[in-house]
PDB file of C-alpha atoms in Angstrom:
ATOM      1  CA  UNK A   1       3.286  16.517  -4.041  1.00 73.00           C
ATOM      2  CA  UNK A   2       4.746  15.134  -7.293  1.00 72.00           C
ATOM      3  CA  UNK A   3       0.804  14.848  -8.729  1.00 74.00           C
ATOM      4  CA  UNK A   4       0.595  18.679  -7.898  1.00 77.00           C
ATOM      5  CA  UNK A   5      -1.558  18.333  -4.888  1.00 78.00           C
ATOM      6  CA  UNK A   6      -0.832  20.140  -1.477  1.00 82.00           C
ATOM      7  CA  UNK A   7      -0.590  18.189   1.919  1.00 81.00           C
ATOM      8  CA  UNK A   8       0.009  19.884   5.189  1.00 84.00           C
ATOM      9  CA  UNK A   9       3.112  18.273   6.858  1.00 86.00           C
ATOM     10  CA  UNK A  10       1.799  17.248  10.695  1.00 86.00           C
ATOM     11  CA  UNK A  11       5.581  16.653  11.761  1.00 89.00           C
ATOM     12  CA  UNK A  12       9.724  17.322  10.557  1.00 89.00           C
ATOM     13  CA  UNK A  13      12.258  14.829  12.200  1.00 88.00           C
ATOM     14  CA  UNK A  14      15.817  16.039  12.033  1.00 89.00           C
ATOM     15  CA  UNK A  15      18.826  14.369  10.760  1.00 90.00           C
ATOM     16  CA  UNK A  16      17.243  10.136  10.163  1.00 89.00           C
ATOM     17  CA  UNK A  17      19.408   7.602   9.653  1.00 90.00           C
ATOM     18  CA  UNK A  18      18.417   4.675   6.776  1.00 88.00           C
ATOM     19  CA  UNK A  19      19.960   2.370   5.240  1.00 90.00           C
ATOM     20  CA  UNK A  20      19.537   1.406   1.222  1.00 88.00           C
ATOM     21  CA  UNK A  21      21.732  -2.363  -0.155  1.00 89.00           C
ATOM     22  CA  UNK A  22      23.566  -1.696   2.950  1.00 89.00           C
ATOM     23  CA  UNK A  23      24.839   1.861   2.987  1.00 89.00           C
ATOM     24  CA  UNK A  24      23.788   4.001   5.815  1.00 89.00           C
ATOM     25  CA  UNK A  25      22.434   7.743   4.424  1.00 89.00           C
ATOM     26  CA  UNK A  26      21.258  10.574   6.973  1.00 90.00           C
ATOM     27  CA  UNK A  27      18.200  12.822   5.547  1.00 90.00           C
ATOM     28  CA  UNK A  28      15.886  15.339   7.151  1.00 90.00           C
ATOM     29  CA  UNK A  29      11.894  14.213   6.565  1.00 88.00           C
ATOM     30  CA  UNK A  30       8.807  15.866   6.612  1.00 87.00           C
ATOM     31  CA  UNK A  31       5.639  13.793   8.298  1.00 87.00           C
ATOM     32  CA  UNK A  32       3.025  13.432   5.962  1.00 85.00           C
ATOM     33  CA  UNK A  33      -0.437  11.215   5.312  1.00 79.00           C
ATOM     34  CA  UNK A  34       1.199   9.088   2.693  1.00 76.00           C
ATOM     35  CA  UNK A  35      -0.952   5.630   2.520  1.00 75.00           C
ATOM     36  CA  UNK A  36       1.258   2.851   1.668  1.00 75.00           C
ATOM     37  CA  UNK A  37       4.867   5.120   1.594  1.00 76.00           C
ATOM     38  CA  UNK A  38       6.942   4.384   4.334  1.00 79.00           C
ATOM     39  CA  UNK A  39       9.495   6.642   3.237  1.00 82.00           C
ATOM     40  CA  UNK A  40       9.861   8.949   0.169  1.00 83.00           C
ATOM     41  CA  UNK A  41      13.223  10.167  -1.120  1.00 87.00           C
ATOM     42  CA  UNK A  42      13.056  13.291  -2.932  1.00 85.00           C
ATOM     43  CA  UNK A  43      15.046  16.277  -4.266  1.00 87.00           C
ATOM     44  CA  UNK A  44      16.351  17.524  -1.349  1.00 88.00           C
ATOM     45  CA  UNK A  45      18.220  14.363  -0.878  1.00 89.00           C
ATOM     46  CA  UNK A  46      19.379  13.759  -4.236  1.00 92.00           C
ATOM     47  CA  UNK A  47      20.772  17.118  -4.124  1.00 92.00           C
ATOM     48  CA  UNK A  48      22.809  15.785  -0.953  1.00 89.00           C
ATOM     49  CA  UNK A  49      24.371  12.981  -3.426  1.00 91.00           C
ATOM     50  CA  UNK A  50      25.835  14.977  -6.261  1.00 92.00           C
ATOM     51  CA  UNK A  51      26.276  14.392  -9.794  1.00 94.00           C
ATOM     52  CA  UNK A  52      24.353  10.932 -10.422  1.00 95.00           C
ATOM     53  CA  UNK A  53      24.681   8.800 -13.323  1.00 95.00           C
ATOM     54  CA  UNK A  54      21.288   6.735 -13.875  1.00 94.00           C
ATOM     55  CA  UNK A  55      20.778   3.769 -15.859  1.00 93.00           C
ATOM     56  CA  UNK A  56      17.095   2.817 -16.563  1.00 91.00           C
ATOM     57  CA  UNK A  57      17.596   0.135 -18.470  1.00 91.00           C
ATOM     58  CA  UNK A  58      19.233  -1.772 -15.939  1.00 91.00           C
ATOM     59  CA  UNK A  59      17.677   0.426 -12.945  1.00 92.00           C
ATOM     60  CA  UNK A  60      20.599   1.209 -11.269  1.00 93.00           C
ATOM     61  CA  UNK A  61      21.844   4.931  -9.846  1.00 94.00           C
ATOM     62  CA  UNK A  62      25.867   5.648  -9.338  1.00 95.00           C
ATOM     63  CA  UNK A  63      27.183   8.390  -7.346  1.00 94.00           C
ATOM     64  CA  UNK A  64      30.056   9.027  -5.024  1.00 93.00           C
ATOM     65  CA  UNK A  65      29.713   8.995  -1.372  1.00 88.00           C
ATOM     66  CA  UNK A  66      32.796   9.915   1.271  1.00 86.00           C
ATOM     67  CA  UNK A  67      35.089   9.586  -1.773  1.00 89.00           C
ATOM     68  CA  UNK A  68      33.621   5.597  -2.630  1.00 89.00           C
ATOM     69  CA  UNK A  69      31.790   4.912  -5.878  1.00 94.00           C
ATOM     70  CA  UNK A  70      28.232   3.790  -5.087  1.00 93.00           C
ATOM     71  CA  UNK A  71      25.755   1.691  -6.878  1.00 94.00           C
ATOM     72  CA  UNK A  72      21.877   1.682  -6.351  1.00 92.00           C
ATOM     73  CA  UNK A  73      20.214  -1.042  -7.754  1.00 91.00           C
ATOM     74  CA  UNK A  74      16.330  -0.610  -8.375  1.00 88.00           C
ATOM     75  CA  UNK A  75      13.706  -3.658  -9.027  1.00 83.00           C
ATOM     76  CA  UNK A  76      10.881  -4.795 -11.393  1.00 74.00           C
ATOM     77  CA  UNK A  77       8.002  -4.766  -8.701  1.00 69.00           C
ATOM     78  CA  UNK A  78       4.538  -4.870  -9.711  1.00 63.00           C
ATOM     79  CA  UNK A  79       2.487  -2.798  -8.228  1.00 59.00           C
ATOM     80  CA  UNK A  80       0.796  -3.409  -5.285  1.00 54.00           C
ATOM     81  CA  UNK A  81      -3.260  -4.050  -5.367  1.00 50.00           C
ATOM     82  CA  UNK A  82      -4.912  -3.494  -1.740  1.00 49.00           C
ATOM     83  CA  UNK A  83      -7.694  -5.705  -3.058  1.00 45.00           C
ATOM     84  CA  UNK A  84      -5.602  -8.700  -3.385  1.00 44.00           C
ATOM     85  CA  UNK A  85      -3.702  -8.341  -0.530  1.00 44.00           C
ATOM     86  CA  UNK A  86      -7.045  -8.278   1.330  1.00 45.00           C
ATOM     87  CA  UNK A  87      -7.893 -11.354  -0.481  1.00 46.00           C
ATOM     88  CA  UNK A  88      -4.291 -12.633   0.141  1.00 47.00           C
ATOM     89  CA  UNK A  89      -4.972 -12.051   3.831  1.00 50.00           C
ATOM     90  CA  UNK A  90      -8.011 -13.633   4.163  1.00 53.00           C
ATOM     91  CA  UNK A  91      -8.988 -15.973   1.811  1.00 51.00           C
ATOM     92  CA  UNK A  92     -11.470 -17.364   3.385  1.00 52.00           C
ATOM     93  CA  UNK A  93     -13.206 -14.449   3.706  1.00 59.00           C
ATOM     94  CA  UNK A  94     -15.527 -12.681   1.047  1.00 69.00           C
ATOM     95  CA  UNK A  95     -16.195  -9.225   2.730  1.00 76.00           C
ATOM     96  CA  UNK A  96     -18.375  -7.944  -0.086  1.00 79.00           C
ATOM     97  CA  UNK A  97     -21.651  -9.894   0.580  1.00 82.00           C
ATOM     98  CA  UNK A  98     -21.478  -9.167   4.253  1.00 82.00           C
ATOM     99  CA  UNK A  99     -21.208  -5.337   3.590  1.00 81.00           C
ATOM    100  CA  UNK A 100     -23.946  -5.400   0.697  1.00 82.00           C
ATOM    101  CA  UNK A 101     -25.882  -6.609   3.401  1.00 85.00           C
ATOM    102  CA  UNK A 102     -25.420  -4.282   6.081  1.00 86.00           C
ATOM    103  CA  UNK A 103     -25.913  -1.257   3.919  1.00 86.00           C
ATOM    104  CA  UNK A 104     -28.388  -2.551   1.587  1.00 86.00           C
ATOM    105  CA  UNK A 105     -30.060   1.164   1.925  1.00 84.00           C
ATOM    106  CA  UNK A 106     -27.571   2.613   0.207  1.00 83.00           C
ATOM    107  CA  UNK A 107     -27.105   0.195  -2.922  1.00 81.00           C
ATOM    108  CA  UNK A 108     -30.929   0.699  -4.064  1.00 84.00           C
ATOM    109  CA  UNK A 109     -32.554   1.642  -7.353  1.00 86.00           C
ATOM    110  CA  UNK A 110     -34.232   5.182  -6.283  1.00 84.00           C
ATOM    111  CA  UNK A 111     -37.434   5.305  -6.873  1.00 87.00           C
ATOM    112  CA  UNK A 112     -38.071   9.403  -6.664  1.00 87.00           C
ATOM    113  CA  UNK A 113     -36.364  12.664  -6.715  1.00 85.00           C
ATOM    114  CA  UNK A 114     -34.333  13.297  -3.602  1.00 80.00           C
ATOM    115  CA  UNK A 115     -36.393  15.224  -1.134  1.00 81.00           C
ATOM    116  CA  UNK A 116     -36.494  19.292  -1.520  1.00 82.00           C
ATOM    117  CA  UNK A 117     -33.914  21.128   0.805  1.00 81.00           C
ATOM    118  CA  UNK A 118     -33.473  24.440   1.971  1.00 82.00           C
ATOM    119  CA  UNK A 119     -30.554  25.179  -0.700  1.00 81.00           C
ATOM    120  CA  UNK A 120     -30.910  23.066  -3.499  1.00 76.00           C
ATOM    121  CA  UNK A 121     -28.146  23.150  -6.281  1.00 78.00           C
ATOM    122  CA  UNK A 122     -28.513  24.609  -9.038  1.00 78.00           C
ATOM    123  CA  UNK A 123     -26.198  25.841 -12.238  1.00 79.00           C
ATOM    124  CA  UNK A 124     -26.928  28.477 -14.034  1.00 82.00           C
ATOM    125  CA  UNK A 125     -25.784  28.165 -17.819  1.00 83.00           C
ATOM    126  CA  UNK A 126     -25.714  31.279 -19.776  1.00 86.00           C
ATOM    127  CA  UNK A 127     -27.358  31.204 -23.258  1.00 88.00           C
ATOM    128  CA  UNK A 128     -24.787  30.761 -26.471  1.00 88.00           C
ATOM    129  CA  UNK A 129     -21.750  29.737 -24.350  1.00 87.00           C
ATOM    130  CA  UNK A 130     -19.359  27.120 -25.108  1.00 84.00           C
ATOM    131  CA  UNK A 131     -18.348  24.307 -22.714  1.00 81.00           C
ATOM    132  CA  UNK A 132     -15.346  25.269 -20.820  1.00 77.00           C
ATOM    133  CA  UNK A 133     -11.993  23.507 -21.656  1.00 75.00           C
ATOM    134  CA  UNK A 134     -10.007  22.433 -18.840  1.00 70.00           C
ATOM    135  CA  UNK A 135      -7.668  19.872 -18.119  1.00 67.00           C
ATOM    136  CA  UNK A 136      -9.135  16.748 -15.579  1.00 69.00           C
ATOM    137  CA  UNK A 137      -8.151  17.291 -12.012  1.00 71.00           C
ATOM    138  CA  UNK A 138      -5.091  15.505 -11.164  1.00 74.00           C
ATOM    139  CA  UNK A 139      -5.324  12.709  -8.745  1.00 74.00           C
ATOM    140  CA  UNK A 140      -3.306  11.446  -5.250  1.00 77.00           C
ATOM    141  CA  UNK A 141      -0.967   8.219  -6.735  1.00 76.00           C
ATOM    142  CA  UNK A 142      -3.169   5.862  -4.660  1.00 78.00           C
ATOM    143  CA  UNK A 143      -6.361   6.802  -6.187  1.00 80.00           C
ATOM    144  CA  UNK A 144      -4.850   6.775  -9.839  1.00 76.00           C
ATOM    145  CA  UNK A 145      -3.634   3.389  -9.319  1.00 76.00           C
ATOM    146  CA  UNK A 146      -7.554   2.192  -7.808  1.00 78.00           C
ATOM    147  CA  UNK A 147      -8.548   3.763 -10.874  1.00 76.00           C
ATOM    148  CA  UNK A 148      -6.349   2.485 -13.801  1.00 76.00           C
TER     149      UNK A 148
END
């Protein structure tokens, strides 16, 4: 994955026709768990294009396919929030009481130590070391987003 994260493809479909501002491309795909990706374009297909001339300031992508000069033109979406197309759905609907509700167990002040178990955690620190230095663990794109 682009975020550096490994999935395990569960599927490869051969040779799938699409079509992008009316041209019809053919691509080979792999079948992944993707939440809200239909359909992700990557190298292997831009290799299939050629030389490409991008423009990012006006989000557009030329190339030349069966000897005719195409033009991709990209747009200015905002990213999409699941929470307000929940909301969007059903607005009517506040979801958030009703599940405070049912697990009202879980969203309690504790009032002990959790109960001893046959392998409790425990780190052992060694005396004069330094914390370690490590870069955060990347995260899938759907997460970061939830997170920003």
């Amino acid at each position: 994955m682009a975020n550096g994260d490994k999935v395990t493809s569960v599927g490869f479909c051969s040779a799938i026709p699409f079509v992008i501002e009316g041209n019809t491309f053919v691509a080979d795909f792999l079948v992944i768990p993707l939440a809200g990706f239909d359909l992700v374009l990557g190298i292997k297909w831009l290799q299939q294009l050629g030389p490409i001339l991008w423009d990012f300031q006006s989000l557009t992508m030329s190339f030349t396919q069966d000897h005719h000069q195409l033009t991709l033109h990209g747009t200015h979406a905002q990213p999409h929030c699941t929470l307000q197309t929940i909301t969007a759905q059903h607005p009517d609907r506040d979801h958030l009481p009703t599940l405070l509700t049912k697990f009202a167990d879980l969203f309690q002040e504790p009032t002990a130590l959790p109960p001893i178990r046959a392998c409790d955690h425990r780190i052992r620190l060694k005396m004069g070391t330094k914390p370690v230095v490590v870069r955060p663990y990347r995260y899938p794109h759907l997460k970061k987003d939830e997170i920003e």
